[in-house]
PDB file of C-alpha atoms and ligand atoms in Angstrom:
ATOM      1  CA  MET A 125      -0.335   0.128   0.085  1.00  0.00           C
ATOM      2  CA  ILE A 126       1.551   3.310  -1.225  1.00  0.00           C
ATOM      3  CA  VAL A 127       0.905   6.100   1.382  1.00  0.00           C
ATOM      4  CA  ALA A 128       1.133   9.558  -0.807  1.00  0.00           C
ATOM      5  CA  GLY A 129       1.446  12.638   1.842  1.00  0.00           C
ATOM      6  CA  THR A 130       1.948  15.412  -1.553  1.00  0.00           C
ATOM      7  CA  ARG A 131      -0.179  16.199  -4.810  1.00  0.00           C
ATOM      8  CA  ALA A 132       3.386  14.796  -6.854  1.00  0.00           C
ATOM      9  CA  ASP A 133       3.623  11.383  -5.345  1.00  0.00           C
ATOM     10  CA  LEU A 134      -0.331  10.996  -5.403  1.00  0.00           C
ATOM     11  CA  ALA A 135      -0.175  11.942  -9.113  1.00  0.00           C
ATOM     12  CA  ALA A 136       2.209   9.223  -9.793  1.00  0.00           C
ATOM     13  CA  ALA A 137       1.160   5.819  -8.431  1.00  0.00           C
ATOM     14  CA  ARG A 138      -2.638   7.501  -9.612  1.00  0.00           C
ATOM     15  CA  ASP A 139      -0.529   7.028 -13.246  1.00  0.00           C
ATOM     16  CA  SER A 140       0.844   3.758 -12.270  1.00  0.00           C
ATOM     17  CA  MET A 141      -2.988   2.761 -11.857  1.00  0.00           C
ATOM     18  CA  VAL A 142      -4.681   0.456 -14.977  1.00  0.00           C
ATOM     19  CA  GLY A 143      -7.578  -0.462 -15.073  1.00  0.00           C
ATOM     20  CA  ARG A 144     -11.019   1.715 -12.629  1.00  0.00           C
ATOM     21  CA  VAL A 145     -10.189   2.897  -9.635  1.00  0.00           C
ATOM     22  CA  GLY A 146     -12.413   3.348  -6.454  1.00  0.00           C
ATOM     23  CA  VAL A 147     -12.240   6.390  -4.159  1.00  0.00           C
ATOM     24  CA  VAL A 148     -13.601   6.909  -0.898  1.00  0.00           C
ATOM     25  CA  LEU A 149     -13.201  10.015   0.876  1.00  0.00           C
ATOM     26  CA  THR A 150     -13.035  10.482   4.766  1.00  0.00           C
ATOM     27  CA  MET A 151     -11.953  12.717   6.788  1.00  0.00           C
ATOM     28  CA  GLY A 152      -9.375  10.057   9.227  1.00  0.00           C
ATOM     29  CA  ALA A 153     -10.763   8.067  12.656  1.00  0.00           C
ATOM     30  CA  LEU A 154     -11.548   5.305  10.432  1.00  0.00           C
ATOM     31  CA  HIS A 155     -13.827   2.182  11.719  1.00  0.00           C
ATOM     32  CA  GLU A 156     -16.713  -0.143  10.522  1.00  0.00           C
ATOM     33  CA  GLY A 157     -18.389   2.570   8.389  1.00  0.00           C
ATOM     34  CA  HIS A 158     -15.338   2.948   6.746  1.00  0.00           C
ATOM     35  CA  ALA A 159     -15.305  -0.525   5.972  1.00  0.00           C
ATOM     36  CA  ALA A 160     -18.565  -0.676   4.588  1.00  0.00           C
ATOM     37  CA  LEU A 161     -17.611   1.759   1.685  1.00  0.00           C
ATOM     38  CA  LEU A 162     -13.689  -0.355   1.889  1.00  0.00           C
ATOM     39  CA  ASP A 163     -15.685  -3.137   0.953  1.00  0.00           C
ATOM     40  CA  ALA A 164     -18.318  -1.470  -1.992  1.00  0.00           C
ATOM     41  CA  ALA A 165     -15.053   0.720  -3.492  1.00  0.00           C
ATOM     42  CA  ARG A 166     -12.727  -2.690  -3.411  1.00  0.00           C
ATOM     43  CA  SER A 167     -16.122  -5.124  -5.390  1.00  0.00           C
ATOM     44  CA  GLY A 168     -16.632  -2.856  -7.892  1.00  0.00           C
ATOM     45  CA  ALA A 169     -13.249  -1.798  -8.824  1.00  0.00           C
ATOM     46  CA  GLU A 170      -9.193  -3.340  -9.907  1.00  0.00           C
ATOM     47  CA  HIS A 171      -7.865  -0.463  -7.600  1.00  0.00           C
ATOM     48  CA  VAL A 172      -9.101   1.511  -4.454  1.00  0.00           C
ATOM     49  CA  VAL A 173      -7.573   4.742  -3.114  1.00  0.00           C
ATOM     50  CA  VAL A 174      -8.725   6.129   0.253  1.00  0.00           C
ATOM     51  CA  THR A 175      -8.025  10.260   0.844  1.00  0.00           C
ATOM     52  CA  ILE A 176      -7.724  10.803   4.717  1.00  0.00           C
ATOM     53  CA  PHE A 177      -8.008  15.018   5.274  1.00  0.00           C
ATOM     54  CA  VAL A 178      -9.636  16.817   7.897  1.00  0.00           C
ATOM     55  CA  ASN A 179     -11.106  19.738   5.719  1.00  0.00           C
ATOM     56  CA  PRO A 180     -11.289  22.953   7.230  1.00  0.00           C
ATOM     57  CA  LEU A 181     -13.523  24.289   5.148  1.00  0.00           C
ATOM     58  CA  GLN A 182     -15.888  22.790   6.540  1.00  0.00           C
ATOM     59  CA  PHE A 183     -16.127  23.091   9.717  1.00  0.00           C
ATOM     60  CA  GLY A 184     -17.427  26.771  11.605  1.00  0.00           C
ATOM     61  CA  PRO A 185     -15.727  28.581  13.923  1.00  0.00           C
ATOM     62  CA  HIS A 186     -16.836  27.021  16.661  1.00  0.00           C
ATOM     63  CA  GLU A 187     -17.071  23.910  15.890  1.00  0.00           C
ATOM     64  CA  ASP A 188     -14.799  20.476  16.415  1.00  0.00           C
ATOM     65  CA  PHE A 189     -11.858  20.979  14.192  1.00  0.00           C
ATOM     66  CA  ASP A 190      -8.968  21.184  16.395  1.00  0.00           C
ATOM     67  CA  ARG A 191     -10.622  18.365  18.654  1.00  0.00           C
ATOM     68  CA  TYR A 192     -11.364  16.203  15.810  1.00  0.00           C
ATOM     69  CA  PRO A 193     -10.182  12.677  16.310  1.00  0.00           C
ATOM     70  CA  ARG A 194      -6.322  11.646  14.032  1.00  0.00           C
ATOM     71  CA  THR A 195      -6.095   8.666  14.412  1.00  0.00           C
ATOM     72  CA  LEU A 196      -3.793   7.892  11.172  1.00  0.00           C
ATOM     73  CA  GLU A 197      -1.702   4.852  12.927  1.00  0.00           C
ATOM     74  CA  ASP A 198      -5.135   2.784  13.446  1.00  0.00           C
ATOM     75  CA  ASP A 199      -6.838   4.471   9.885  1.00  0.00           C
ATOM     76  CA  LEU A 200      -3.318   2.747   7.607  1.00  0.00           C
ATOM     77  CA  GLN A 201      -3.658  -0.119   9.342  1.00  0.00           C
ATOM     78  CA  MET A 202      -7.544  -0.796   8.083  1.00  0.00           C
ATOM     79  CA  CYS A 203      -6.605   0.793   4.548  1.00  0.00           C
ATOM     80  CA  ARG A 204      -3.980  -1.854   4.993  1.00  0.00           C
ATOM     81  CA  ALA A 205      -6.434  -4.932   6.215  1.00  0.00           C
ATOM     82  CA  GLY A 206      -9.104  -3.602   3.690  1.00  0.00           C
ATOM     83  CA  GLY A 207      -7.442  -4.195   0.463  1.00  0.00           C
ATOM     84  CA  VAL A 208      -6.001  -0.222  -0.605  1.00  0.00           C
ATOM     85  CA  ASP A 209      -3.783   0.553  -2.892  1.00  0.00           C
ATOM     86  CA  LEU A 210      -3.254   4.060  -1.901  1.00  0.00           C
ATOM     87  CA  VAL A 211      -4.389   6.419   0.649  1.00  0.00           C
ATOM     88  CA  PHE A 212      -3.732  10.119   0.316  1.00  0.00           C
ATOM     89  CA  THR A 213      -2.646  11.730   3.023  1.00  0.00           C
ATOM     90  CA  PRO A 214      -1.825  16.064   2.573  1.00  0.00           C
ATOM     91  CA  ASP A 215      -1.924  18.258   5.198  1.00  0.00           C
ATOM     92  CA  ARG A 216      -3.830  21.543   4.701  1.00  0.00           C
ATOM     93  CA  GLY A 217      -1.332  23.280   2.606  1.00  0.00           C
ATOM     94  CA  GLU A 218      -1.149  20.591   0.338  1.00  0.00           C
ATOM     95  CA  VAL A 219      -4.751  20.595  -0.846  1.00  0.00           C
ATOM     96  CA  TYR A 220      -5.265  24.537  -0.340  1.00  0.00           C
ATOM     97  CA  PRO A 221      -1.831  25.512  -1.269  1.00  0.00           C
ATOM     98  CA  ASP A 222      -2.809  29.346  -2.092  1.00  0.00           C
ATOM     99  CA  GLY A 223      -5.257  29.512   1.580  1.00  0.00           C
ATOM    100  CA  GLU A 224      -8.763  29.322   1.382  1.00  0.00           C
ATOM    101  CA  PRO A 225      -9.887  29.049  -1.928  1.00  0.00           C
ATOM    102  CA  GLY A 226     -11.572  32.049  -3.383  1.00  0.00           C
ATOM    103  CA  VAL A 227     -14.084  30.088  -6.062  1.00  0.00           C
ATOM    104  CA  ARG A 228     -16.309  27.378  -4.546  1.00  0.00           C
ATOM    105  CA  VAL A 229     -19.380  25.017  -5.172  1.00  0.00           C
ATOM    106  CA  ASP A 230     -22.596  26.307  -4.517  1.00  0.00           C
ATOM    107  CA  PRO A 231     -24.686  23.790  -3.412  1.00  0.00           C
ATOM    108  CA  GLY A 232     -28.148  25.811  -4.685  1.00  0.00           C
ATOM    109  CA  PRO A 233     -31.401  26.002  -1.948  1.00  0.00           C
ATOM    110  CA  LEU A 234     -30.566  22.251  -0.761  1.00  0.00           C
ATOM    111  CA  GLY A 235     -27.186  23.188   1.200  1.00  0.00           C
ATOM    112  CA  GLY A 236     -29.149  25.563   2.783  1.00  0.00           C
ATOM    113  CA  GLN A 237     -31.538  23.609   4.578  1.00  0.00           C
ATOM    114  CA  LEU A 238     -31.284  20.559   7.012  1.00  0.00           C
ATOM    115  CA  GLU A 239     -27.626  20.115   7.932  1.00  0.00           C
ATOM    116  CA  GLY A 240     -27.201  23.037   6.426  1.00  0.00           C
ATOM    117  CA  ALA A 241     -29.097  25.728   8.012  1.00  0.00           C
ATOM    118  CA  SER A 242     -27.591  24.034  11.193  1.00  0.00           C
ATOM    119  CA  ARG A 243     -23.891  24.628   9.400  1.00  0.00           C
ATOM    120  CA  PRO A 244     -23.494  28.195   7.601  1.00  0.00           C
ATOM    121  CA  GLY A 245     -21.662  27.696   4.458  1.00  0.00           C
ATOM    122  CA  PHE A 246     -21.390  23.852   5.446  1.00  0.00           C
ATOM    123  CA  PHE A 247     -21.962  22.084   1.934  1.00  0.00           C
ATOM    124  CA  HIS A 248     -19.756  24.641   0.389  1.00  0.00           C
ATOM    125  CA  GLY A 249     -17.179  23.634   1.863  1.00  0.00           C
ATOM    126  CA  VAL A 250     -18.068  19.766   1.710  1.00  0.00           C
ATOM    127  CA  LEU A 251     -18.892  19.870  -1.747  1.00  0.00           C
ATOM    128  CA  THR A 252     -15.394  22.010  -2.580  1.00  0.00           C
ATOM    129  CA  VAL A 253     -12.987  19.938  -1.146  1.00  0.00           C
ATOM    130  CA  VAL A 254     -15.424  16.984  -2.434  1.00  0.00           C
ATOM    131  CA  LEU A 255     -14.143  17.902  -5.844  1.00  0.00           C
ATOM    132  CA  LYS A 256     -10.447  18.939  -5.374  1.00  0.00           C
ATOM    133  CA  LEU A 257     -10.292  15.518  -4.025  1.00  0.00           C
ATOM    134  CA  LEU A 258     -11.851  13.277  -7.091  1.00  0.00           C
ATOM    135  CA  HIS A 259      -9.403  16.342  -9.289  1.00  0.00           C
ATOM    136  CA  LEU A 260      -6.101  15.172  -7.901  1.00  0.00           C
ATOM    137  CA  THR A 261      -7.046  11.554  -7.355  1.00  0.00           C
ATOM    138  CA  ARG A 262      -9.874  10.841 -10.834  1.00  0.00           C
ATOM    139  CA  PRO A 263     -12.293   8.356 -10.490  1.00  0.00           C
ATOM    140  CA  HIS A 264     -13.816   6.216 -11.550  1.00  0.00           C
ATOM    141  CA  ALA A 265     -16.760   5.892  -8.580  1.00  0.00           C
ATOM    142  CA  ALA A 266     -16.570   7.042  -5.674  1.00  0.00           C
ATOM    143  CA  TYR A 267     -18.041   5.615  -2.434  1.00  0.00           C
ATOM    144  CA  PHE A 268     -19.829   7.621  -0.526  1.00  0.00           C
ATOM    145  CA  GLY A 269     -22.327   6.577   3.373  1.00  0.00           C
ATOM    146  CA  GLU A 270     -25.825   6.899   3.487  1.00  0.00           C
ATOM    147  CA  LYS A 271     -25.277   7.522   6.975  1.00  0.00           C
ATOM    148  CA  ASP A 272     -24.437  10.979   5.142  1.00  0.00           C
ATOM    149  CA  TYR A 273     -27.850  11.395   3.498  1.00  0.00           C
ATOM    150  CA  GLN A 274     -27.491  14.934   2.591  1.00  0.00           C
ATOM    151  CA  GLN A 275     -24.073  15.291   1.444  1.00  0.00           C
ATOM    152  CA  LEU A 276     -24.820  12.036  -0.498  1.00  0.00           C
ATOM    153  CA  VAL A 277     -27.884  13.070  -2.501  1.00  0.00           C
ATOM    154  CA  LEU A 278     -25.585  16.887  -3.100  1.00  0.00           C
ATOM    155  CA  VAL A 279     -22.345  15.110  -3.773  1.00  0.00           C
ATOM    156  CA  ARG A 280     -24.749  13.161  -6.469  1.00  0.00           C
ATOM    157  CA  ARG A 281     -26.453  16.043  -7.884  1.00  0.00           C
ATOM    158  CA  MET A 282     -23.469  17.988  -8.217  1.00  0.00           C
ATOM    159  CA  VAL A 283     -21.971  15.350 -10.308  1.00  0.00           C
ATOM    160  CA  ARG A 284     -24.529  16.017 -12.855  1.00  0.00           C
ATOM    161  CA  ASP A 285     -25.084  19.639 -13.064  1.00  0.00           C
ATOM    162  CA  LEU A 286     -20.991  19.891 -13.337  1.00  0.00           C
ATOM    163  CA  ASP A 287     -20.279  17.113 -15.784  1.00  0.00           C
ATOM    164  CA  VAL A 288     -17.732  15.816 -13.358  1.00  0.00           C
ATOM    165  CA  PRO A 289     -16.701  12.678 -14.894  1.00  0.00           C
ATOM    166  CA  VAL A 290     -17.347   9.418 -12.138  1.00  0.00           C
ATOM    167  CA  GLN A 291     -20.185   7.591 -10.617  1.00  0.00           C
ATOM    168  CA  ILE A 292     -21.349   7.541  -7.557  1.00  0.00           C
ATOM    169  CA  THR A 293     -22.829   4.419  -5.496  1.00  0.00           C
ATOM    170  CA  GLY A 294     -24.386   4.726  -2.270  1.00  0.00           C
ATOM    171  CA  VAL A 295     -23.718   2.267   0.704  1.00  0.00           C
ATOM    172  CA  PRO A 296     -26.115   1.598   3.172  1.00  0.00           C
ATOM    173  CA  THR A 297     -25.316   3.122   7.389  1.00  0.00           C
ATOM    174  CA  VAL A 298     -23.447   0.842   9.130  1.00  0.00           C
ATOM    175  CA  ARG A 299     -24.784   0.572  12.958  1.00  0.00           C
ATOM    176  CA  GLU A 300     -23.375  -0.229  16.329  1.00  0.00           C
ATOM    177  CA  PRO A 301     -25.328  -3.909  17.602  1.00  0.00           C
ATOM    178  CA  ASP A 302     -27.696  -1.082  19.660  1.00  0.00           C
ATOM    179  CA  GLY A 303     -28.770   0.559  16.631  1.00  0.00           C
ATOM    180  CA  LEU A 304     -26.493   3.410  16.741  1.00  0.00           C
ATOM    181  CA  ALA A 305     -25.057   5.004  13.499  1.00  0.00           C
ATOM    182  CA  ARG A 306     -21.018   4.367  13.236  1.00  0.00           C
ATOM    183  CA  SER A 307     -19.637   7.982  13.436  1.00  0.00           C
ATOM    184  CA  SER A 308     -16.190   9.151  14.614  1.00  0.00           C
ATOM    185  CA  ARG A 309     -17.854  11.471  16.629  1.00  0.00           C
ATOM    186  CA  ASN A 310     -19.504   8.991  18.785  1.00  0.00           C
ATOM    187  CA  ARG A 311     -15.970   8.689  20.639  1.00  0.00           C
ATOM    188  CA  TYR A 312     -16.930  12.454  21.985  1.00  0.00           C
ATOM    189  CA  LEU A 313     -19.897  10.615  24.391  1.00  0.00           C
ATOM    190  CA  SER A 314     -19.866   9.471  27.757  1.00  0.00           C
ATOM    191  CA  PRO A 315     -21.496   6.273  28.801  1.00  0.00           C
ATOM    192  CA  ALA A 316     -24.186   7.973  29.810  1.00  0.00           C
ATOM    193  CA  GLU A 317     -24.214  10.447  26.406  1.00  0.00           C
ATOM    194  CA  ARG A 318     -23.690   7.058  24.263  1.00  0.00           C
ATOM    195  CA  GLN A 319     -26.933   5.891  26.068  1.00  0.00           C
ATOM    196  CA  ALA A 320     -28.975   8.699  25.413  1.00  0.00           C
ATOM    197  CA  ALA A 321     -27.576   8.472  21.862  1.00  0.00           C
ATOM    198  CA  LEU A 322     -29.859   5.854  21.070  1.00  0.00           C
ATOM    199  CA  THR A 323     -33.418   7.816  21.601  1.00  0.00           C
ATOM    200  CA  LEU A 324     -32.149   9.153  17.512  1.00  0.00           C
ATOM    201  CA  PRO A 325     -31.676   5.946  15.729  1.00  0.00           C
ATOM    202  CA  ARG A 326     -35.260   4.379  17.955  1.00  0.00           C
ATOM    203  CA  THR A 327     -37.142   7.833  16.621  1.00  0.00           C
ATOM    204  CA  LEU A 328     -36.371   6.944  13.132  1.00  0.00           C
ATOM    205  CA  ARG A 329     -36.894   2.994  14.025  1.00  0.00           C
ATOM    206  CA  GLU A 330     -40.561   4.059  15.766  1.00  0.00           C
ATOM    207  CA  GLY A 331     -41.049   6.481  12.463  1.00  0.00           C
ATOM    208  CA  ALA A 332     -39.928   3.909   9.809  1.00  0.00           C
ATOM    209  CA  ALA A 333     -42.546   1.764  10.826  1.00  0.00           C
ATOM    210  CA  ALA A 334     -45.360   4.291  11.582  1.00  0.00           C
ATOM    211  CA  ALA A 335     -44.668   5.627   8.477  1.00  0.00           C
ATOM    212  CA  ALA A 336     -46.011   1.969   7.101  1.00  0.00           C
ATOM    213  CA  GLY A 337     -50.186   3.040   7.250  1.00  0.00           C
ATOM    214  CA  ALA A 338     -49.646   6.121   9.688  1.00  0.00           C
ATOM    215  CA  GLY A 339     -48.785   8.690   6.784  1.00  0.00           C
ATOM    216  CA  VAL A 340     -46.483  11.776   6.780  1.00  0.00           C
ATOM    217  CA  ASP A 341     -47.837  13.539   9.823  1.00  0.00           C
ATOM    218  CA  GLY A 342     -48.455   9.691  11.582  1.00  0.00           C
ATOM    219  CA  ALA A 343     -45.159   9.270  10.919  1.00  0.00           C
ATOM    220  CA  LEU A 344     -43.487  12.393  12.642  1.00  0.00           C
ATOM    221  CA  ALA A 345     -45.778  12.022  15.225  1.00  0.00           C
ATOM    222  CA  ALA A 346     -44.676   9.002  16.417  1.00  0.00           C
ATOM    223  CA  ALA A 347     -41.448  10.112  15.903  1.00  0.00           C
ATOM    224  CA  ARG A 348     -41.265  13.404  17.806  1.00  0.00           C
ATOM    225  CA  ARG A 349     -42.909  11.245  20.492  1.00  0.00           C
ATOM    226  CA  VAL A 350     -39.901   9.161  21.798  1.00  0.00           C
ATOM    227  CA  PHE A 351     -38.025  12.780  22.396  1.00  0.00           C
ATOM    228  CA  ASP A 352     -40.536  13.547  23.953  1.00  0.00           C
ATOM    229  CA  GLY A 353     -39.281  13.790  27.912  1.00  0.00           C
ATOM    230  CA  THR A 354     -35.694  13.361  26.344  1.00  0.00           C
ATOM    231  CA  ALA A 355     -34.261  15.456  28.775  1.00  0.00           C
ATOM    232  CA  GLU A 356     -30.510  14.107  27.765  1.00  0.00           C
ATOM    233  CA  ALA A 357     -30.878  13.907  24.147  1.00  0.00           C
ATOM    234  CA  LYS A 358     -31.905  17.222  22.445  1.00  0.00           C
ATOM    235  CA  LEU A 359     -33.988  17.556  18.280  1.00  0.00           C
ATOM    236  CA  ASP A 360     -32.248  19.598  16.306  1.00  0.00           C
ATOM    237  CA  TYR A 361     -34.443  18.635  13.415  1.00  0.00           C
ATOM    238  CA  LEU A 362     -36.079  15.356  12.368  1.00  0.00           C
ATOM    239  CA  VAL A 363     -37.661  15.752   8.211  1.00  0.00           C
ATOM    240  CA  LEU A 364     -39.716  12.948   6.285  1.00  0.00           C
ATOM    241  CA  THR A 365     -38.917  13.681   2.471  1.00  0.00           C
ATOM    242  CA  ALA A 366     -38.973  11.982  -0.655  1.00  0.00           C
ATOM    243  CA  PRO A 367     -36.100  10.015  -1.974  1.00  0.00           C
ATOM    244  CA  ASP A 368     -34.382  13.352  -3.424  1.00  0.00           C
ATOM    245  CA  LEU A 369     -35.119  14.950  -0.055  1.00  0.00           C
ATOM    246  CA  ALA A 370     -37.881  17.119  -2.081  1.00  0.00           C
ATOM    247  CA  PRO A 371     -40.359  17.849   0.396  1.00  0.00           C
ATOM    248  CA  VAL A 372     -43.589  16.454   0.812  1.00  0.00           C
ATOM    249  CA  ASP A 373     -46.738  16.994   1.645  1.00  0.00           C
ATOM    250  CA  GLY A 374     -48.691  15.131   4.222  1.00  0.00           C
ATOM    251  CA  ALA A 375     -50.880  13.121   1.544  1.00  0.00           C
ATOM    252  CA  TYR A 376     -47.582  11.572   0.416  1.00  0.00           C
ATOM    253  CA  ARG A 377     -47.472   8.107  -0.700  1.00  0.00           C
ATOM    254  CA  GLY A 378     -44.588   5.776  -2.050  1.00  0.00           C
ATOM    255  CA  PRO A 379     -41.311   6.165  -0.511  1.00  0.00           C
ATOM    256  CA  GLY A 380     -39.192   8.800   1.515  1.00  0.00           C
ATOM    257  CA  ARG A 381     -36.359   9.484   4.014  1.00  0.00           C
ATOM    258  CA  LEU A 382     -36.912  10.006   7.240  1.00  0.00           C
ATOM    259  CA  LEU A 383     -33.888  12.541   8.427  1.00  0.00           C
ATOM    260  CA  GLY A 384     -32.876  13.211  11.881  1.00  0.00           C
ATOM    261  CA  ALA A 385     -30.087  15.272  13.558  1.00  0.00           C
ATOM    262  CA  ALA A 386     -29.522  15.291  17.956  1.00  0.00           C
ATOM    263  CA  TRP A 387     -27.693  17.011  20.230  1.00  0.00           C
ATOM    264  CA  VAL A 388     -26.251  14.815  23.578  1.00  0.00           C
ATOM    265  CA  GLY A 389     -24.984  16.904  25.686  1.00  0.00           C
ATOM    266  CA  GLY A 390     -22.064  18.992  22.946  1.00  0.00           C
ATOM    267  CA  THR A 391     -22.043  16.176  20.277  1.00  0.00           C
ATOM    268  CA  ARG A 392     -23.913  17.039  17.707  1.00  0.00           C
ATOM    269  CA  LEU A 393     -25.144  13.499  15.238  1.00  0.00           C
ATOM    270  CA  ILE A 394     -27.475  13.247  13.134  1.00  0.00           C
ATOM    271  CA  ASP A 395     -28.742   9.419  11.475  1.00  0.00           C
ATOM    272  CA  ASN A 396     -31.639   8.798   8.758  1.00  0.00           C
ATOM    273  CA  VAL A 397     -33.772   6.135   7.382  1.00  0.00           C
ATOM    274  CA  PRO A 398     -35.277   4.643   4.446  1.00  0.00           C
ATOM    275  CA  VAL A 399     -39.083   4.886   4.893  1.00  0.00           C
ATOM    276  CA  GLN A 400     -42.018   3.510   2.623  1.00  0.00           C
ATOM    277  CA  VAL A 401     -45.306   6.301   3.249  1.00  0.00           C
ATOM    278  CA  SER A 402     -48.997   4.355   3.288  1.00  0.00           C
ATOM    279  CA  GLY A 403     -51.484   5.456   4.583  1.00  0.00           C
ATOM    280  CA  SER A 404     -54.249   3.374   6.214  1.00  0.00           C
ATOM    281  CA  PRO A 405     -57.343   1.870   3.858  1.00  0.00           C
ATOM    282  CA  ALA A 406     -59.900   4.655   6.238  1.00  0.00           C
ATOM    283  CA  ALA A 407     -57.338   7.662   5.879  1.00  0.00           C
ATOM    284  CA  LEU A 408     -56.827   6.303   1.772  1.00  0.00           C
ATOM    285  CA  GLY A 409     -60.738   6.017   1.674  1.00  0.00           C
TER     286      GLY A 409
HETATM  287  P1  LIG B  13     -16.372  11.379   7.322  1.00  0.00           P
HETATM  288  O1  LIG B  13     -15.162   9.987   7.439  1.00  0.00           O
HETATM  289  O2  LIG B  13     -16.921  10.839   9.047  1.00  0.00           O
HETATM  290  O3  LIG B  13     -16.236  12.424   6.367  1.00  0.00           O
HETATM  291  O4  LIG B  13     -16.392   9.859   6.580  1.00  0.00           O
HETATM  292  C1  LIG B  13     -16.843   9.117   5.272  1.00  0.00           C
HETATM  293  C2  LIG B  13     -17.206   8.469   4.127  1.00  0.00           C
HETATM  294  O5  LIG B  13     -17.460   7.478   4.990  1.00  0.00           O
HETATM  295  C3  LIG B  13     -18.935   9.544   4.200  1.00  0.00           C
HETATM  296  O6  LIG B  13     -19.163   8.792   2.470  1.00  0.00           O
HETATM  297  C4  LIG B  13     -19.675   8.831   5.497  1.00  0.00           C
HETATM  298  O7  LIG B  13     -21.030   8.673   4.875  1.00  0.00           O
HETATM  299  C5  LIG B  13     -19.584   7.443   5.704  1.00  0.00           C
HETATM  300  N1  LIG B  13     -19.615   7.245   7.114  1.00  0.00           N
HETATM  301  C6  LIG B  13     -19.456   7.340   7.789  1.00  0.00           C
HETATM  302  N2  LIG B  13     -20.297   6.774   8.836  1.00  0.00           N
HETATM  303  C7  LIG B  13     -20.482   5.814   8.224  1.00  0.00           C
HETATM  304  C8  LIG B  13     -21.621   4.954   8.684  1.00  0.00           C
HETATM  305  N3  LIG B  13     -21.909   4.699  10.096  1.00  0.00           N
HETATM  306  N4  LIG B  13     -22.335   3.922   7.808  1.00  0.00           N
HETATM  307  C9  LIG B  13     -21.757   3.870   6.507  1.00  0.00           C
HETATM  308  N5  LIG B  13     -20.824   4.977   5.667  1.00  0.00           N
HETATM  309  C10 LIG B  13     -20.583   5.675   6.710  1.00  0.00           C
END
């Protein structure tokens, strides 16, 4: 496995690859969720490239950039075990040689909603670094987790709108045995907070179960009830949308996505599940 810290070393290693290349973009602190992306990349491509870069552009001034976990040796070990051919581990100056970029990708209206409403400028930062890393690694395919569902939808949209020649594949969310979505930020949680964090996946499960029969409004009401009386976890947003994140009204029937964000202590967690929305026979009649 080649570890490249510079663009020049990355380009040289990439040039030597013959055949289909798959890339997994990460901020490190790799876990089983990332491992699922590596598996998907390995089955879809002949060469697997991983990037590890904590992107300063997507962190707000009061967010966790400085304390974001950095575990490079363990990450490289996981990449080795995952059959990765090339890991790009640039520092800030390698990705942004001229300092903060003046030109950034505009994520459009969806970029200001949900995560973008809570974190202004977040998706400008995400899409800008994703586009740069796609240009630098030149993959045929790129693999993104459904865990960050809005990111996945916006990356698909960027690739379509800007004609980026890469195939985007979404990979289902990997969870802990008790249902918590795996995340690099879970390690911030104290044991009590770890327990309280389960409110979020429980909310989504209840909502998804209610969506089949009780419609959009019934699903949201059932989901919100889980958060009632839970002082340790505070709901930021909870929405039910179409699979492409377009808004739906109470009459909507069909496939959808239920997405939520919550604060547990000082940690912000996000999660989402697919739902199938149907009304009760009485409601439909
Ligand atoms: P991150 O390192 O958190 O920026 O994530 C890098 C990639 O891994 C993104 O495409 C994430 O959506 C994906 N990812 C993170 N956690 C999970 C998970 N629990 N299941 C599946 N994919 C994940």
